[in-house]
Short mmCIF file of C-alpha atoms in Angstrom, two decimals:
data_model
loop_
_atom_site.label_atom_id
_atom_site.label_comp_id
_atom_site.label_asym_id
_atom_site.label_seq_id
_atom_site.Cartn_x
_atom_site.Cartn_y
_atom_site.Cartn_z
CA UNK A 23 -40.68 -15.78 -38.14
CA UNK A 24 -39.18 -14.73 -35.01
CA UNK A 25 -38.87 -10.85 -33.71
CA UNK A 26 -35.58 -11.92 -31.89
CA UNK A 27 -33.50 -13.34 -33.85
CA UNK A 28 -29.87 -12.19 -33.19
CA UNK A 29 -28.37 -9.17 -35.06
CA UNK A 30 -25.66 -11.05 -36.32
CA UNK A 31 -27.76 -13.65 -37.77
CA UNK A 32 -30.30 -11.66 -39.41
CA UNK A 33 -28.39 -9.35 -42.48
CA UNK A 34 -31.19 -7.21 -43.20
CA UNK A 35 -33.86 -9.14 -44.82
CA UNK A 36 -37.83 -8.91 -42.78
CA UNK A 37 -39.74 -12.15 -42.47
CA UNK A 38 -37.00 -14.74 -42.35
CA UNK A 39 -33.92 -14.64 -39.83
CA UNK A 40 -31.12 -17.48 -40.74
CA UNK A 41 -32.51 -19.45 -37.78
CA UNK A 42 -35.88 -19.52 -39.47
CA UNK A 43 -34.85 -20.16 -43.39
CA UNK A 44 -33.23 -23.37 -41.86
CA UNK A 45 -35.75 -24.46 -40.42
CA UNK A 46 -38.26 -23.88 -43.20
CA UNK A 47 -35.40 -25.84 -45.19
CA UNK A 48 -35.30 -28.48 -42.81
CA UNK A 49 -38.93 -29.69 -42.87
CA UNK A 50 -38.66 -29.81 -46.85
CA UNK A 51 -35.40 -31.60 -46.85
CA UNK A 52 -37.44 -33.91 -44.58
CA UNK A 53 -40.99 -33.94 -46.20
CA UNK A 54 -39.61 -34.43 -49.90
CA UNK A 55 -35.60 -35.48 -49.48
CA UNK A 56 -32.84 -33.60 -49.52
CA UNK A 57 -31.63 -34.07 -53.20
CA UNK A 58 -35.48 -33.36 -54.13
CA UNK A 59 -35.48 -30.17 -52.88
CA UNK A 60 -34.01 -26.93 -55.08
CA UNK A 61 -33.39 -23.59 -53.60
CA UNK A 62 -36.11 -23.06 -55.68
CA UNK A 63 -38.50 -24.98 -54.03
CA UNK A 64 -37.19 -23.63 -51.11
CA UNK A 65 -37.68 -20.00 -52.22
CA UNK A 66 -41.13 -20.64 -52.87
CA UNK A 67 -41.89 -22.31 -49.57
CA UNK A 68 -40.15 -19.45 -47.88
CA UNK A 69 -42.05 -16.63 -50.38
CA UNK A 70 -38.64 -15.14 -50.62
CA UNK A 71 -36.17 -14.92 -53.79
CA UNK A 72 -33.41 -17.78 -54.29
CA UNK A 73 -30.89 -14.46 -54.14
CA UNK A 74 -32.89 -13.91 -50.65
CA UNK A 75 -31.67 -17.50 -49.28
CA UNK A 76 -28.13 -16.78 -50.81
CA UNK A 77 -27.85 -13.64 -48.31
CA UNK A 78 -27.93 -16.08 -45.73
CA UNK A 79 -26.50 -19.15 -47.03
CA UNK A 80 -23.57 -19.95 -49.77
CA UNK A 81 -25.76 -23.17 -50.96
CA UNK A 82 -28.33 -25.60 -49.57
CA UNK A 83 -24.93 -27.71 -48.89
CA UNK A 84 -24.69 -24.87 -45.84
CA UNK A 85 -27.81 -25.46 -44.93
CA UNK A 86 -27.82 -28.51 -44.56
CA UNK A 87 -24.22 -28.64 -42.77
CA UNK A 88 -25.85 -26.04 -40.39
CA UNK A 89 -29.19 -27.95 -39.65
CA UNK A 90 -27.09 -31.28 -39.00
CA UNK A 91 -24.63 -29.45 -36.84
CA UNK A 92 -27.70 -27.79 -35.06
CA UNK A 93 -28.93 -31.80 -34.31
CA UNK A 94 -24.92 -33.19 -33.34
CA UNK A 95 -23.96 -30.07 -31.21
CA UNK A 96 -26.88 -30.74 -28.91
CA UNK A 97 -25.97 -34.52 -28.45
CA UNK A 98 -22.82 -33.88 -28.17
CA UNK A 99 -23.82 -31.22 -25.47
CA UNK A 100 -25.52 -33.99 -23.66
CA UNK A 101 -21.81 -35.51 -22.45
CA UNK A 102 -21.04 -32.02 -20.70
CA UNK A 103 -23.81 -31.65 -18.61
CA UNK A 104 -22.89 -32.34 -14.98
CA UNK A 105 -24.82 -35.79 -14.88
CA UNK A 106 -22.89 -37.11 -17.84
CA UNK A 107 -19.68 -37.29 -15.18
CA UNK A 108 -20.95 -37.80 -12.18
CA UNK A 109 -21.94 -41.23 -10.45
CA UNK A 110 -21.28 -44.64 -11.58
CA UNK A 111 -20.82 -45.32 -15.06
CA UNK A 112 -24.55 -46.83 -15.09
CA UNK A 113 -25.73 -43.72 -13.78
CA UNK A 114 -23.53 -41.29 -16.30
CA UNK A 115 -25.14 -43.62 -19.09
CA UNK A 116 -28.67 -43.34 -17.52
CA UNK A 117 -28.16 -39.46 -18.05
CA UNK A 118 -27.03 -39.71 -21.51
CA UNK A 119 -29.74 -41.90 -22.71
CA UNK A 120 -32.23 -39.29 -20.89
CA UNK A 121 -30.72 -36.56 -22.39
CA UNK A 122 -30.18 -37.92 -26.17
CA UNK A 123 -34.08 -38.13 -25.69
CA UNK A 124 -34.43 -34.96 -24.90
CA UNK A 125 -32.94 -33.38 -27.73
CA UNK A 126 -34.49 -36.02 -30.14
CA UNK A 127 -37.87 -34.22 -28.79
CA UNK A 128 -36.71 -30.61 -28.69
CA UNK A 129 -34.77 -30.99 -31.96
CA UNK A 130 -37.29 -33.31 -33.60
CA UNK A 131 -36.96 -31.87 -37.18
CA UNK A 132 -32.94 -31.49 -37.46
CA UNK A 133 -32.57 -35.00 -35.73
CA UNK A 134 -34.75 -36.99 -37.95
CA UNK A 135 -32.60 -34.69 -40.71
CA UNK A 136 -29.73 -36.64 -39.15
CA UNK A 137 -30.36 -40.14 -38.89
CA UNK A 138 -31.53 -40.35 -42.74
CA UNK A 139 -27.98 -39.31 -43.59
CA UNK A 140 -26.13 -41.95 -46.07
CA UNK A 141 -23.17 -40.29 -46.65
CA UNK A 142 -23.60 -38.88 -49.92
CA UNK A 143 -21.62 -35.68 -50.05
CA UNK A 144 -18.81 -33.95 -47.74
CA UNK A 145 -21.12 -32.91 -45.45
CA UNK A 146 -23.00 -36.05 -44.77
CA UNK A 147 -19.98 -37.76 -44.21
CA UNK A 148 -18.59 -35.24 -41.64
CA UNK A 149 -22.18 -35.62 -40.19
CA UNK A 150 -21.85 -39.30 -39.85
CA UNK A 151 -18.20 -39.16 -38.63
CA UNK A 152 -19.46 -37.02 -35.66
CA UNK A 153 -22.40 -39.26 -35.35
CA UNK A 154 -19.95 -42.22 -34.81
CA UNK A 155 -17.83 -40.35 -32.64
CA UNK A 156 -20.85 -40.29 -30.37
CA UNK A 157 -21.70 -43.87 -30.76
CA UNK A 158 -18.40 -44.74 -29.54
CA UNK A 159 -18.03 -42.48 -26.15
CA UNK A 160 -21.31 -43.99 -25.52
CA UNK A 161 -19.83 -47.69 -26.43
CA UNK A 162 -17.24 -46.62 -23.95
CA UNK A 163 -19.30 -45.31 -20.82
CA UNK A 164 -21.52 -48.97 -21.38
CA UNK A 165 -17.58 -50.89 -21.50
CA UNK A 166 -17.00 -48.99 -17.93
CA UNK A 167 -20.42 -50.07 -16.74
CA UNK A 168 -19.96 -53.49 -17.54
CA UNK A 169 -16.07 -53.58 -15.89
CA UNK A 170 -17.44 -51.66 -12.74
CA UNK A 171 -20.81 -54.75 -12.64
CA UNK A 172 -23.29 -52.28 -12.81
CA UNK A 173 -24.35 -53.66 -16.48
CA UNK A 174 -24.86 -57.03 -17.39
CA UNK A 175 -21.62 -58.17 -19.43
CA UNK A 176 -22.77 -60.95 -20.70
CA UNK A 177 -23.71 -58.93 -24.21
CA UNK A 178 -21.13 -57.17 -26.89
CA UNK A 179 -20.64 -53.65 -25.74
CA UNK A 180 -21.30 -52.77 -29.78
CA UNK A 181 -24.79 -54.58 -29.73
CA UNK A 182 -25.80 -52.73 -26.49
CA UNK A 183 -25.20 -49.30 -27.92
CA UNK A 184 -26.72 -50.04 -30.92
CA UNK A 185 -29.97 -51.64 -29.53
CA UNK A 186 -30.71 -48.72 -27.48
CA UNK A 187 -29.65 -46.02 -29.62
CA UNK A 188 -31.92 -48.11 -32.37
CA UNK A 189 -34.82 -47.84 -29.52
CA UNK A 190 -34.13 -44.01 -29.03
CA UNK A 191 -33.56 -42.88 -32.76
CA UNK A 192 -37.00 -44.57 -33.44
CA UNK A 193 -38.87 -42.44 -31.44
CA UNK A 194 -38.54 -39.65 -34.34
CA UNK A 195 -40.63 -42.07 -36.61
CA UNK A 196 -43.95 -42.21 -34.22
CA UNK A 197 -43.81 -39.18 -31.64
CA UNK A 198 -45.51 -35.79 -32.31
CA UNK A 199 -44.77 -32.87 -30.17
CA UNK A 200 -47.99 -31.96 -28.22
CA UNK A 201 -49.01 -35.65 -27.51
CA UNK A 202 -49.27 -37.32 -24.60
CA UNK A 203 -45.91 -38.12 -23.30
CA UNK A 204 -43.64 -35.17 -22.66
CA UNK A 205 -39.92 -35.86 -23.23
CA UNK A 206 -39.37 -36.13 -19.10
CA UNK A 207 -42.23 -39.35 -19.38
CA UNK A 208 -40.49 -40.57 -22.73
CA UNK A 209 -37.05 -40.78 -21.21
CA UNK A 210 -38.30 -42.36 -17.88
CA UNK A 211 -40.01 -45.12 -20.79
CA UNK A 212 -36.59 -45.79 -22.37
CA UNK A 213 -34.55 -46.18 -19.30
CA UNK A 214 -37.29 -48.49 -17.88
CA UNK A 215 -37.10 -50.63 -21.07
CA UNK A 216 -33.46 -50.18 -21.19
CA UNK A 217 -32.16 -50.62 -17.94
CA UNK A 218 -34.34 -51.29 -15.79
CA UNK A 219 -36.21 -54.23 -17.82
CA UNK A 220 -40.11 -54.24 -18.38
CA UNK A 221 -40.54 -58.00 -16.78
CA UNK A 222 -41.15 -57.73 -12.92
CA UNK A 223 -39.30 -60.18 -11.38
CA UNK A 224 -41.18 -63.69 -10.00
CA UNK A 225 -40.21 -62.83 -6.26
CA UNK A 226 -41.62 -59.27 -7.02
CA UNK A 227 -45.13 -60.60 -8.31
CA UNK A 228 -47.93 -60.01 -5.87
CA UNK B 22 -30.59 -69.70 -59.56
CA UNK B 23 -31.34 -72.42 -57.67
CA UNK B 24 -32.77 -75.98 -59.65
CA UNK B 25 -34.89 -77.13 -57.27
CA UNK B 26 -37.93 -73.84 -57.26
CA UNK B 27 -40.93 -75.92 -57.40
CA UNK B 28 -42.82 -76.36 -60.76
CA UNK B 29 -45.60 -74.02 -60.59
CA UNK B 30 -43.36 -71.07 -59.78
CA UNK B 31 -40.81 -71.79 -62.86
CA UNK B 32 -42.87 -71.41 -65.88
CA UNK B 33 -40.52 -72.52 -68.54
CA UNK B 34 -37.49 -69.74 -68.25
CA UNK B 35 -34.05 -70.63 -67.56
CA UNK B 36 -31.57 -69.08 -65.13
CA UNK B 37 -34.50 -67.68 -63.08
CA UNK B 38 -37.53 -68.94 -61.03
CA UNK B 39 -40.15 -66.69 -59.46
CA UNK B 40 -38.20 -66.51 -56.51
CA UNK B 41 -34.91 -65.52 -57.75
CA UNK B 42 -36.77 -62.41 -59.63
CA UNK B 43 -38.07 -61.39 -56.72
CA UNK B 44 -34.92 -61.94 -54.47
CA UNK B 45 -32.91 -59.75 -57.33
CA UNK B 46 -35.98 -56.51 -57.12
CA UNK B 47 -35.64 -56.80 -53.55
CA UNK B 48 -32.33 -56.12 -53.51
CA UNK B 49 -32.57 -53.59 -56.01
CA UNK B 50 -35.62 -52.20 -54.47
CA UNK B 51 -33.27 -51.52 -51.38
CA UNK B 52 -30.53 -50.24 -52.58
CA UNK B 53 -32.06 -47.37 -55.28
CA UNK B 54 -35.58 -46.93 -54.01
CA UNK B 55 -38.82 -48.70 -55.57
CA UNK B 56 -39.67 -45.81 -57.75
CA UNK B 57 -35.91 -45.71 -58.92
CA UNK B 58 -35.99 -49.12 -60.03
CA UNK B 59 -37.74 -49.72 -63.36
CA UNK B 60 -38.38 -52.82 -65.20
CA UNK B 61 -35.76 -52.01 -67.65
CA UNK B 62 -33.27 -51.80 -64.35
CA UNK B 63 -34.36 -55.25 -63.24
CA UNK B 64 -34.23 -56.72 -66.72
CA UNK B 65 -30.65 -55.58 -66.83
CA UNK B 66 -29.62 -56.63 -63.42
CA UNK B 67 -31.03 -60.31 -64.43
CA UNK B 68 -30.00 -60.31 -67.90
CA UNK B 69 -33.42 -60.93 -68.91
CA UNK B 70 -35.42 -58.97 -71.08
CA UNK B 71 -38.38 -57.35 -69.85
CA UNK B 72 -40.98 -59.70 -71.13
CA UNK B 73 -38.69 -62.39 -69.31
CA UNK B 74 -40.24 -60.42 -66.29
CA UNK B 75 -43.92 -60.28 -66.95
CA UNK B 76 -43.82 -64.00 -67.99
CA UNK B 77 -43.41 -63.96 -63.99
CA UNK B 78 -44.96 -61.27 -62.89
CA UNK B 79 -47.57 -59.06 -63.95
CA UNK B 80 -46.24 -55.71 -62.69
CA UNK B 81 -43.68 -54.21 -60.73
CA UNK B 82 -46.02 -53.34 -58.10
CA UNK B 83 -46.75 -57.17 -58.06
CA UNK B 84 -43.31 -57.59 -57.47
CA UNK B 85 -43.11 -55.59 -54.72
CA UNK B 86 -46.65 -57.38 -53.04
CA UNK B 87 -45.15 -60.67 -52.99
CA UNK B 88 -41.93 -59.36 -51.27
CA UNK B 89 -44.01 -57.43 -48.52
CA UNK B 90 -46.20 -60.36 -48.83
CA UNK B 91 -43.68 -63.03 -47.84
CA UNK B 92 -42.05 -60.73 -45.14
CA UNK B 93 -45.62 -60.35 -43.35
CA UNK B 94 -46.57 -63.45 -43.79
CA UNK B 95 -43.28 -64.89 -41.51
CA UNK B 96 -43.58 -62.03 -39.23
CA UNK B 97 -47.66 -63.19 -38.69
CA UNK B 98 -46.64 -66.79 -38.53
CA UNK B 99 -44.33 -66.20 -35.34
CA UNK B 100 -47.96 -65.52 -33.60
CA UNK B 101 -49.26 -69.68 -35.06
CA UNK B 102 -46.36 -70.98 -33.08
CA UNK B 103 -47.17 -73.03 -30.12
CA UNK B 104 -44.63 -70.69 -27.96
CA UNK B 105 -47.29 -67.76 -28.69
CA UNK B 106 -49.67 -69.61 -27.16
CA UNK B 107 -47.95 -71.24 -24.00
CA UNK B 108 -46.86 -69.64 -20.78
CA UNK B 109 -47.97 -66.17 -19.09
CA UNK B 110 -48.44 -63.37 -21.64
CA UNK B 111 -44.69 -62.32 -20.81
CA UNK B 112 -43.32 -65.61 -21.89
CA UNK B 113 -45.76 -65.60 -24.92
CA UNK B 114 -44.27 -61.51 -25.51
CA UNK B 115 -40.95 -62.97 -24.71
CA UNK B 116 -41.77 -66.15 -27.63
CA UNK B 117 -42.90 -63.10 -30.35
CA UNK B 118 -40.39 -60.87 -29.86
CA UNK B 119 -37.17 -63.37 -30.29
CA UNK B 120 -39.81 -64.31 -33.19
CA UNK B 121 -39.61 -61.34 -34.72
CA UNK B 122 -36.19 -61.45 -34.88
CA UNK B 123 -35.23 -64.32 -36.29
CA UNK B 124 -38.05 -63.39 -39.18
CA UNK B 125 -35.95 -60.21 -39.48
CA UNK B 126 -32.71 -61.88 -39.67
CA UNK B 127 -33.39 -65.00 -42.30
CA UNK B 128 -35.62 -62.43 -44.35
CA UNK B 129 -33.06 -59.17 -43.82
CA UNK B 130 -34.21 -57.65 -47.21
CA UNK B 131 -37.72 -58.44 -47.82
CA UNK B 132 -37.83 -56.97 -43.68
CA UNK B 133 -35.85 -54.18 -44.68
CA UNK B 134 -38.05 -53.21 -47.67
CA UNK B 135 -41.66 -53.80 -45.34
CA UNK B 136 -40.09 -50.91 -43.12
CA UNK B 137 -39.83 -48.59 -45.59
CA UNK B 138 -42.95 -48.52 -46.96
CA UNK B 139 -44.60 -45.56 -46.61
CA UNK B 140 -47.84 -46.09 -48.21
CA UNK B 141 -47.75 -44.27 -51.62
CA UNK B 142 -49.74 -46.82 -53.18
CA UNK B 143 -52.45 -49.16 -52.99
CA UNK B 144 -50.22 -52.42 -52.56
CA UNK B 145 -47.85 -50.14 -49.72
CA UNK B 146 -51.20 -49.15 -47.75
CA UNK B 147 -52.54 -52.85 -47.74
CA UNK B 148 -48.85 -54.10 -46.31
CA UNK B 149 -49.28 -51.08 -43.71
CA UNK B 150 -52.51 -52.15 -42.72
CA UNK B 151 -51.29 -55.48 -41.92
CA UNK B 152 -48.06 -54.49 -40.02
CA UNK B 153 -50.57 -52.08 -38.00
CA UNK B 154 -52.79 -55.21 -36.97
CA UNK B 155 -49.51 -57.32 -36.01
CA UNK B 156 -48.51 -54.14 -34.01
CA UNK B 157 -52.01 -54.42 -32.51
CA UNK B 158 -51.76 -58.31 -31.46
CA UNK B 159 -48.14 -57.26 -29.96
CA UNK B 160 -49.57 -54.35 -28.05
CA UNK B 161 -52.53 -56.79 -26.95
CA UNK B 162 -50.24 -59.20 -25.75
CA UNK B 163 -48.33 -56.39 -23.65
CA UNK B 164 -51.53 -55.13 -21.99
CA UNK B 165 -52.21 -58.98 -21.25
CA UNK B 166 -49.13 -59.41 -19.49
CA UNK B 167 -49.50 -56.06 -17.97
CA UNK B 168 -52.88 -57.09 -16.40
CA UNK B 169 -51.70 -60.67 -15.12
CA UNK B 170 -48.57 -58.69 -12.92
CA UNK B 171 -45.63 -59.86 -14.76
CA UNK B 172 -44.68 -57.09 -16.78
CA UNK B 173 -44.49 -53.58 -15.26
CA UNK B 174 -47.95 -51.86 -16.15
CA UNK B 175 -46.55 -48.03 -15.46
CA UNK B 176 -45.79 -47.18 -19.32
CA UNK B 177 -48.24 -46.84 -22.02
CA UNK B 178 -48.93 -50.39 -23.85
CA UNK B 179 -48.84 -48.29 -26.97
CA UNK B 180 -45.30 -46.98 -26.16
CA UNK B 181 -43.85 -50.16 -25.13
CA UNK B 182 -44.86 -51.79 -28.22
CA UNK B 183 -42.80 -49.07 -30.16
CA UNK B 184 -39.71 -48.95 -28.38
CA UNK B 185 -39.44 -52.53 -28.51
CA UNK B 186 -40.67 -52.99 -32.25
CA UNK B 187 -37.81 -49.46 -32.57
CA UNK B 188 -35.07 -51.68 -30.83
CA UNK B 189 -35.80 -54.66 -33.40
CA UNK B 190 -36.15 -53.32 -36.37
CA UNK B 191 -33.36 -51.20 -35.93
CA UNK B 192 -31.45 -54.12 -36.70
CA UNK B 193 -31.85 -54.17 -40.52
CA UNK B 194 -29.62 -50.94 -40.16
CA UNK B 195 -26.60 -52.77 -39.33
CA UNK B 196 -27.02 -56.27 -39.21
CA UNK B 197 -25.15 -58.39 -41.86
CA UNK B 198 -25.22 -62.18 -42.26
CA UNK B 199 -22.34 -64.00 -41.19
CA UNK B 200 -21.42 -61.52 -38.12
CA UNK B 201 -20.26 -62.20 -35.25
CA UNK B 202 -23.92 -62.35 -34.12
CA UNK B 203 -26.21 -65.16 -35.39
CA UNK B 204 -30.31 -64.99 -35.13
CA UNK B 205 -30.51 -66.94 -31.51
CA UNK B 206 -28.49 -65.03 -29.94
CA UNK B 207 -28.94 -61.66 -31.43
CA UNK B 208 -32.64 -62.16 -29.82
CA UNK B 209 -30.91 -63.59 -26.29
CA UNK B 210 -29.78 -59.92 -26.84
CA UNK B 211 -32.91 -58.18 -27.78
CA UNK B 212 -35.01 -60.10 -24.48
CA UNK B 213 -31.72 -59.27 -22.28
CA UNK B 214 -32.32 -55.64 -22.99
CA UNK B 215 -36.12 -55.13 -23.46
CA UNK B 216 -37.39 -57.76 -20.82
CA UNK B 217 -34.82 -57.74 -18.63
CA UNK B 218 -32.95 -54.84 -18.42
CA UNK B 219 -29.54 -54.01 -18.40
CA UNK B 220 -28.91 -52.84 -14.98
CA UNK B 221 -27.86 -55.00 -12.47
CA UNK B 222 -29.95 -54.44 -9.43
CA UNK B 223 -27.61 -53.25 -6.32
CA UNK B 224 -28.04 -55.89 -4.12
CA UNK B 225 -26.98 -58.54 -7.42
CA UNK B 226 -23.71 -56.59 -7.56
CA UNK B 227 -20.38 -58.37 -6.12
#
């Protein structure tokens, strides 16, 4: 795939870097489910032998520890930008919710990878630890939204995270990279559904 | 199951009507995949035999019709109640949408199996083709209240309908009965954060 794949990465084999087996690997685990897919199948998608992938990875468990690390790092990553700690605790959550749609769009593949986790293995449930983890700092920064008034508190923290988050995490179901809303215009949608509330006000109406 | 399934559905077997099958596949259905789940499965699971079955039903794909049937069917009949039809298109919006959930919430698994069809077959296409048109009347219903001034007309119709329809159905993914949520206000919820926003406006704050 890539010419610039780092050196560390790439041990020697042309055509495929790691960076680009995984994500070969993660459009099949997608396409046809995880458990459905071999190393076989993914040899043959990749034209490469299975001892090929092998060079890269120990077994498609690494793979697909790697691809859902790929998807939690960059959430995660979200809560140590600058906005995520600056402002009221309204405006910290307005940049989280912006940014967890950005790298739903930039990381479509690995992402969706994510949320169809169940737990089945090690991995997945490491995956869906993490994935909690998140949940709940983001449960937290809507608790100090509601104590400081800037959210309405009349609605369980739990319910609030999990409404928008089930808002957000659907987007991988409908949106295709290329269309017509850019991830800037999709995260200015979800914060104007979220927060802001789609119904203009009577005393607003013209 | 129950002794009071009405005559026409109970053909003469004890222990199950029609509707305790189909409540029993359902379940099934959702918990190892449709294609996972063959007759001999259900006939175990409801210690009938397999002709027990067809006496009922003609075919597991029939089965699974009547279940997507009966979960479309609710979701459709939210739009023949008078509240769809009274008010401004935001309180007829606001009327389908707390609808919706309370269709989602008293039919959790027949719901829960409609939104994850994904159209491999004949009988999956036809229930997609009717969830599409119910998307449609939703959508139609947001441009309406777009064009009358009481819902905020600077997203995409398309993408409001989605991240609202995203926000409600992700409730099958964590929703159990008996919670500390019931139906009502689990949709107080869903119109609090859709409609009308989270955020308390500055000037509202103490």
């Amino acid at each position: 795939m890539s010419e610039n794949g780092n050196g560390t990465a790439r041990r020697g084999r042309p055509g495929y870097d790691q960076q680009g087996i995984l994500a070969v690997a993660v459009a099949a685990f997608n396409e046809y489910g995880y458990d459905a897919t071999s190393m076989g199948v993914l040899a043959e998608r990749l034209g490469l032998s299975k001892s090929a992938i092998y060079h890269h990875f120990a077994s498609k468990d690494e793979i697909l520890d790697r691809a859902l690390d790929q998807a939690l790092s960059s959430l995660e990553g979200v809560f140590d930008e600058a906005g995520a700690s600056a402002g009221t605790a309204a405006d910290r959550l307005d940049h989280v919710l912006r940014g967890a749609v950005h790298v739903l769009v930039a990381e479509l593949p690995s992402v969706t990878l994510l949320l169809r986790v169940r737990g089945n293995t090690d991995v997945e449930r490491r995956a869906l630890a993490r994935r909690r983890a998140f949940d709940k700092r983001v449960t937290e920064l809507v608790s100090a939204a509601q104590a400081e008034g800037t959210l309405r508190s009349d609605i369980d923290v739990r319910v609030v995270e999990r409404l928008l988050f089930g808002m957000i995490n659907s987007i991988v179901e409908w949106y295709r990279p290329g269309g017509r809303e850019d991830a800037a215009r999709l995260a200015d949608d979800v914060i104007a559904v979220a927060l802001d509330g789609l119904r203009v006000p009577a005393a607003a109406r013209s």
